[in-house]
GROMACS .gro file of N, CA, C and O in nm:
model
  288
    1UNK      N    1  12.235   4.672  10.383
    1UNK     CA    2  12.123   4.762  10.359
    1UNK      C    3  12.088   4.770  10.211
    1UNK      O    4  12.038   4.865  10.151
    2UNK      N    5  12.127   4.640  10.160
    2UNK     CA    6  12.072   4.683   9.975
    2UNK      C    7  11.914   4.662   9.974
    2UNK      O    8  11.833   4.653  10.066
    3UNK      N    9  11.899   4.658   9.835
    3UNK     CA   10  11.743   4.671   9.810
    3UNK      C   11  11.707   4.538   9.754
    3UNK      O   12  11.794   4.497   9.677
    4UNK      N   13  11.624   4.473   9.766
    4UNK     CA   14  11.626   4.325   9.662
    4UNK      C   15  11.525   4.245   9.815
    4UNK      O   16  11.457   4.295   9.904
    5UNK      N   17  11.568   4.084   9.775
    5UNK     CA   18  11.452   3.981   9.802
    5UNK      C   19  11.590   3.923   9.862
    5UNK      O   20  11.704   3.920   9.814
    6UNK      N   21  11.529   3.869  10.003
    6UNK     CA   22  11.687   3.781  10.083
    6UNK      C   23  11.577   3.718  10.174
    6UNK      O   24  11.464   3.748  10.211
    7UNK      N   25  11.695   3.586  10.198
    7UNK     CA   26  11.636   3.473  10.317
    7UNK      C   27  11.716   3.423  10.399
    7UNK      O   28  11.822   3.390  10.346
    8UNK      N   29  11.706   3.397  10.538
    8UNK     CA   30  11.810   3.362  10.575
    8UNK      C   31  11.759   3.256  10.687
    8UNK      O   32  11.669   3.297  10.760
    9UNK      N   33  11.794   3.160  10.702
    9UNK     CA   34  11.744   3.023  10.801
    9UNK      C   35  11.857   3.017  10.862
    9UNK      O   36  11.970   3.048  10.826
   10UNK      N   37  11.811   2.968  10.973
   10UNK     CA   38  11.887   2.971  11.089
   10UNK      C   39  11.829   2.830  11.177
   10UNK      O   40  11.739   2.849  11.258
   11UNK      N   41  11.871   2.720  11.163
   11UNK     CA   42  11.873   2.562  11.224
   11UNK      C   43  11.944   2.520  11.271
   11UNK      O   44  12.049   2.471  11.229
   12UNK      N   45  11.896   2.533  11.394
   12UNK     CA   46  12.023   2.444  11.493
   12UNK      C   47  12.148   2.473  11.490
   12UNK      O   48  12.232   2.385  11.506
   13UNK      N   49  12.188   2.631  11.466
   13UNK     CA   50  12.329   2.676  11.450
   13UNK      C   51  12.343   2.803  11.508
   13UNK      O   52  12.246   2.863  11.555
   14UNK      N   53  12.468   2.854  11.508
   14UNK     CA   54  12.444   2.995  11.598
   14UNK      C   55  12.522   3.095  11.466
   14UNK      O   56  12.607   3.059  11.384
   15UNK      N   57  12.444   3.256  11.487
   15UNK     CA   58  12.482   3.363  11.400
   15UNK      C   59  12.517   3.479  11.517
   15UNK      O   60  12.438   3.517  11.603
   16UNK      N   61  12.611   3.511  11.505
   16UNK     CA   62  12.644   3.609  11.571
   16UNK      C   63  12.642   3.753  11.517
   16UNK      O   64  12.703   3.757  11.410
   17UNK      N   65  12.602   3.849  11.545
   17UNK     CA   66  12.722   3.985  11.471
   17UNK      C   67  12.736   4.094  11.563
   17UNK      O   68  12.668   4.110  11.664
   18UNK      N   69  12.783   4.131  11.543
   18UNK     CA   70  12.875   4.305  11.630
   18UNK      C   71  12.828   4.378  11.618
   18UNK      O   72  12.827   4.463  11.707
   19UNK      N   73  12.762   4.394  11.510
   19UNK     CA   74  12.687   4.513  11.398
   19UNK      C   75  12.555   4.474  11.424
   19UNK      O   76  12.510   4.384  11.496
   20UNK      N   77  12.504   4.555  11.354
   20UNK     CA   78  12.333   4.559  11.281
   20UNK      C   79  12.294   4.472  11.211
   20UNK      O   80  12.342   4.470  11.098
   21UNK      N   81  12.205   4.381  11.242
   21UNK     CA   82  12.087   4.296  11.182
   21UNK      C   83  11.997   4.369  11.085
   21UNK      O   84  11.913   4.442  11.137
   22UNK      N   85  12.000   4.363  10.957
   22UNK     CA   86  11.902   4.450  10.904
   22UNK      C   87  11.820   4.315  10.842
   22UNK      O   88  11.871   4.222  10.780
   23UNK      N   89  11.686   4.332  10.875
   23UNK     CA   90  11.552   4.257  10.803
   23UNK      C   91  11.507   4.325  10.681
   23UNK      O   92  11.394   4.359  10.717
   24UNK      N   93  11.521   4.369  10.552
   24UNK     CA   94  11.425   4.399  10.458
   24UNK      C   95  11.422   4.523  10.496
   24UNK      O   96  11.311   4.556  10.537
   25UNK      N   97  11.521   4.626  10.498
   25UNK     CA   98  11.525   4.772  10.525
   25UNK      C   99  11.516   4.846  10.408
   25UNK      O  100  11.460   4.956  10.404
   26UNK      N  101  11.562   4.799  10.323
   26UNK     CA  102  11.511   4.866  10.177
   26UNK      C  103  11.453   4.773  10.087
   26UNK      O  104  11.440   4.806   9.969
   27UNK      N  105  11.410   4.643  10.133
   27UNK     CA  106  11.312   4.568   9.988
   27UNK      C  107  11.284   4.452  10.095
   27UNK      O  108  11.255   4.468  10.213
   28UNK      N  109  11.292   4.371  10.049
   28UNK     CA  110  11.169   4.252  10.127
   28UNK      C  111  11.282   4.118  10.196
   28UNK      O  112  11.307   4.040  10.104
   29UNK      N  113  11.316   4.098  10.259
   29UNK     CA  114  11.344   3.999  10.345
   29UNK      C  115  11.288   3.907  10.471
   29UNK      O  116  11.216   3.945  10.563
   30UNK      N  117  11.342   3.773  10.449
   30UNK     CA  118  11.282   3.708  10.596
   30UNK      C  119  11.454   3.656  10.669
   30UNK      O  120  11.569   3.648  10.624
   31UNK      N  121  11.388   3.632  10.801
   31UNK     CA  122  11.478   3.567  10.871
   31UNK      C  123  11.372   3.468  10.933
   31UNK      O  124  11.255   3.492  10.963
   32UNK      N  125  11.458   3.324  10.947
   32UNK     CA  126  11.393   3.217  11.027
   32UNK      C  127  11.465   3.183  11.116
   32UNK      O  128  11.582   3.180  11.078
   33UNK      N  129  11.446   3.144  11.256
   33UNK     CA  130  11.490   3.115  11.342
   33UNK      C  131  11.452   2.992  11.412
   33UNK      O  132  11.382   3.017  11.510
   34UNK      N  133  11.478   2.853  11.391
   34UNK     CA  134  11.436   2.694  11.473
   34UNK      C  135  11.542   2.609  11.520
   34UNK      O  136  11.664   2.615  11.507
   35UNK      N  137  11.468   2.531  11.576
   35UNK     CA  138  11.531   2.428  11.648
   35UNK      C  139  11.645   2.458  11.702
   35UNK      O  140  11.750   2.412  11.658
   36UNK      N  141  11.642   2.519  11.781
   36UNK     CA  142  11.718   2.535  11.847
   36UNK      C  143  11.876   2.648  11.804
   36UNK      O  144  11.979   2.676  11.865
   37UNK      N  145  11.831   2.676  11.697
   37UNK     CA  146  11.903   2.796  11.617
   37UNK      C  147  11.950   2.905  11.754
   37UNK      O  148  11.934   2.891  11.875
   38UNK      N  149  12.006   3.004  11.683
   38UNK     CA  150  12.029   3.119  11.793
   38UNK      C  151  12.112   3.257  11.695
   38UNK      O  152  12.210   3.250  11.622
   39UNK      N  153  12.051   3.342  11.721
   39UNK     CA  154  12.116   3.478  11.636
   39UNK      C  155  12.144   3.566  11.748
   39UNK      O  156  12.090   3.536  11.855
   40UNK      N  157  12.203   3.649  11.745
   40UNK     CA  158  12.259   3.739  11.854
   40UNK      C  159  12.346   3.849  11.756
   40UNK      O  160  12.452   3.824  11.698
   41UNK      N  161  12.264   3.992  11.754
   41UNK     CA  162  12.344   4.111  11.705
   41UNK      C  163  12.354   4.252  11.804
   41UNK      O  164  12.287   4.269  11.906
   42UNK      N  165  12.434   4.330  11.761
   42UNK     CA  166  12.421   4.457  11.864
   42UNK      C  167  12.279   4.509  11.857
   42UNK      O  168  12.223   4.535  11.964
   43UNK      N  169  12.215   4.528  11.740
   43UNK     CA  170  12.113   4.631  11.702
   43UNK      C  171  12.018   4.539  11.584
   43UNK      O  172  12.048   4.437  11.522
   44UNK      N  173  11.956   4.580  11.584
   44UNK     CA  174  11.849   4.503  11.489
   44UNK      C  175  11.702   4.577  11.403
   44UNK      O  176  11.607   4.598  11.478
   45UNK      N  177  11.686   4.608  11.287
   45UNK     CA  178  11.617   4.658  11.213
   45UNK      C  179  11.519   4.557  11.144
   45UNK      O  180  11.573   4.458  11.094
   46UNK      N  181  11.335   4.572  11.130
   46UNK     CA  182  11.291   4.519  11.023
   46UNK      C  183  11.179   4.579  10.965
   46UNK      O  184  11.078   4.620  11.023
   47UNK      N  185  11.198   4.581  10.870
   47UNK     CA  186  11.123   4.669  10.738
   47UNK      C  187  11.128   4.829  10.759
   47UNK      O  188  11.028   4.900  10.759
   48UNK      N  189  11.258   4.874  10.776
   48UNK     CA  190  11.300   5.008  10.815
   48UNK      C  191  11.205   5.123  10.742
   48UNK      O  192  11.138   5.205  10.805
   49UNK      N  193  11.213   5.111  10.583
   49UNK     CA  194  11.209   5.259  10.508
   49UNK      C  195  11.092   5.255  10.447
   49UNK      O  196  11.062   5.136  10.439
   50UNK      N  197  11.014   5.318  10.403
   50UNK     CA  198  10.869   5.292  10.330
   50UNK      C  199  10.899   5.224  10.211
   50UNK      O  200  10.972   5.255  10.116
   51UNK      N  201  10.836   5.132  10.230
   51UNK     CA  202  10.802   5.049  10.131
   51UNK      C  203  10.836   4.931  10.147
   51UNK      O  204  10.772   4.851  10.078
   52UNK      N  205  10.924   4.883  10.223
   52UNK     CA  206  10.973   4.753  10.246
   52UNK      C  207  10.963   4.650  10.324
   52UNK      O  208  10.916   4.713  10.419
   53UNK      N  209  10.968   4.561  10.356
   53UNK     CA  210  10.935   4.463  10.431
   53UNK      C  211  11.000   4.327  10.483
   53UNK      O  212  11.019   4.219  10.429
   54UNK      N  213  11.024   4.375  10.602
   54UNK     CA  214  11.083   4.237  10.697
   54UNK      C  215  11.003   4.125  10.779
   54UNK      O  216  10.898   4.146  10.841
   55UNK      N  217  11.054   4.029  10.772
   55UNK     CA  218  10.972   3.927  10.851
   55UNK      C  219  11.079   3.793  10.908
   55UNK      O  220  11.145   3.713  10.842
   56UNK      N  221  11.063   3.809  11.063
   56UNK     CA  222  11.151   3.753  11.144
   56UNK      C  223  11.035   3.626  11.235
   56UNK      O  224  10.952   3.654  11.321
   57UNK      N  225  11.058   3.527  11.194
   57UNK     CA  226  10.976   3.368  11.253
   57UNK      C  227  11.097   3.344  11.357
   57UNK      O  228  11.217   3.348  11.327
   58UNK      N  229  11.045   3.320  11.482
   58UNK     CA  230  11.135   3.264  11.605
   58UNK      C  231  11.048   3.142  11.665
   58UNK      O  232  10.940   3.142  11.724
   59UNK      N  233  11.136   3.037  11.627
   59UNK     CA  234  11.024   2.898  11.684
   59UNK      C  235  11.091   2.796  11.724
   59UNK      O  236  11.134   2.714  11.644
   60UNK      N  237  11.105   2.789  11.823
   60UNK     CA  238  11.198   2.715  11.902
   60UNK      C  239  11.348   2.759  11.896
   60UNK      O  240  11.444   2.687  11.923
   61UNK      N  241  11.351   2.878  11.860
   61UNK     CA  242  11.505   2.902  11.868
   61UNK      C  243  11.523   3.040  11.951
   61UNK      O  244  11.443   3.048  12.044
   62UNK      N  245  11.612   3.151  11.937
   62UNK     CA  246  11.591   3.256  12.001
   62UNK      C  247  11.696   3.397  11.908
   62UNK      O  248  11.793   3.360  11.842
   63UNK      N  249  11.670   3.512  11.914
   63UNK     CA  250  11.718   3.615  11.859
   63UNK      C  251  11.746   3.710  11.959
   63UNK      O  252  11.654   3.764  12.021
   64UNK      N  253  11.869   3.735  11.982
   64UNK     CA  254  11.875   3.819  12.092
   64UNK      C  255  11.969   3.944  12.066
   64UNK      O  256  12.088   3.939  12.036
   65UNK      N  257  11.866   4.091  12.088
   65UNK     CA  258  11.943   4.206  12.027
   65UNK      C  259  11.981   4.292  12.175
   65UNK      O  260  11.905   4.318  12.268
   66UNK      N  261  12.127   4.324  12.158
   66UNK     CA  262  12.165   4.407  12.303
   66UNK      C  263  12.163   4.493  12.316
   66UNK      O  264  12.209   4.534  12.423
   67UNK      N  265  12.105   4.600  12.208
   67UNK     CA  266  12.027   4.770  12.192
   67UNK      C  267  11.882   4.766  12.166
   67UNK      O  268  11.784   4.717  12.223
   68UNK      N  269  11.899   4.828  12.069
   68UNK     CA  270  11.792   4.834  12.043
   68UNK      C  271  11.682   4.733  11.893
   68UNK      O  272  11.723   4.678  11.791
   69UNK      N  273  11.601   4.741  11.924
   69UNK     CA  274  11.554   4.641  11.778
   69UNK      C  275  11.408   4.757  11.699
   69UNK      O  276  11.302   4.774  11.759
   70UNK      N  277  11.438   4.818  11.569
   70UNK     CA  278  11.387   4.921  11.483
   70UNK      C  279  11.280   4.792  11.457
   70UNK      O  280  11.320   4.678  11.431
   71UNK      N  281  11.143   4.830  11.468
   71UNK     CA  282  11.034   4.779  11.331
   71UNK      C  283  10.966   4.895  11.291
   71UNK      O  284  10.906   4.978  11.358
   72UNK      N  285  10.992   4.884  11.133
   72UNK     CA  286  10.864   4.996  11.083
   72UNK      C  287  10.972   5.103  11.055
   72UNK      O  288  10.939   5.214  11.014
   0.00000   0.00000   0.00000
C-alpha cells in the first residue's frame, strides 16, 4: 500500500497471493496480464484512495479474485 509509480507484467507465468492485490491504492500503478499469464489473489483493490490510480490490462491471460475486487 505505498505511494509512488509501480508496474507489474505478468507473461506466460503464474502470480499467486493469499493476501490483497493492491493496484495504485495510494499513487499510480499498472498491472498487465498476457499470454497466457495468470494472477490469482484473495481480494483485490484498484485506485483505492482519492487521488490515485490503478490500471489492470487482461489479454489473453486471466486474474482471478476469490472475494471481493475494490475499484475507486
Amino acid at each position: 500500500n505505498a505511494s509512488g509509480v509501480g508496474t507489474v507484467t505478468v507473461t506466460g507465468g503464474t502470480w499467486a497471493m493469499t493476501n490483497t492485490l493492491a493496484v495504485g491504492v495510494s499513487g499510480t500503478a499498472t498491472i498487465s496480464v498476457s499470454q497466457g499469464g495468470a494472477v490469482s489473489s484473495e481480494w483485490a483493490q484498484l485506485g483505492l484512495n482519492a487521488g490515485s490510480r490503478g490500471t489492470a490490462t487482461v489479454n489473453g491471460g486471466s486474474w482471478t479474485t476469490n472475494q471481493t475486487l475494490t475499484i475507486g
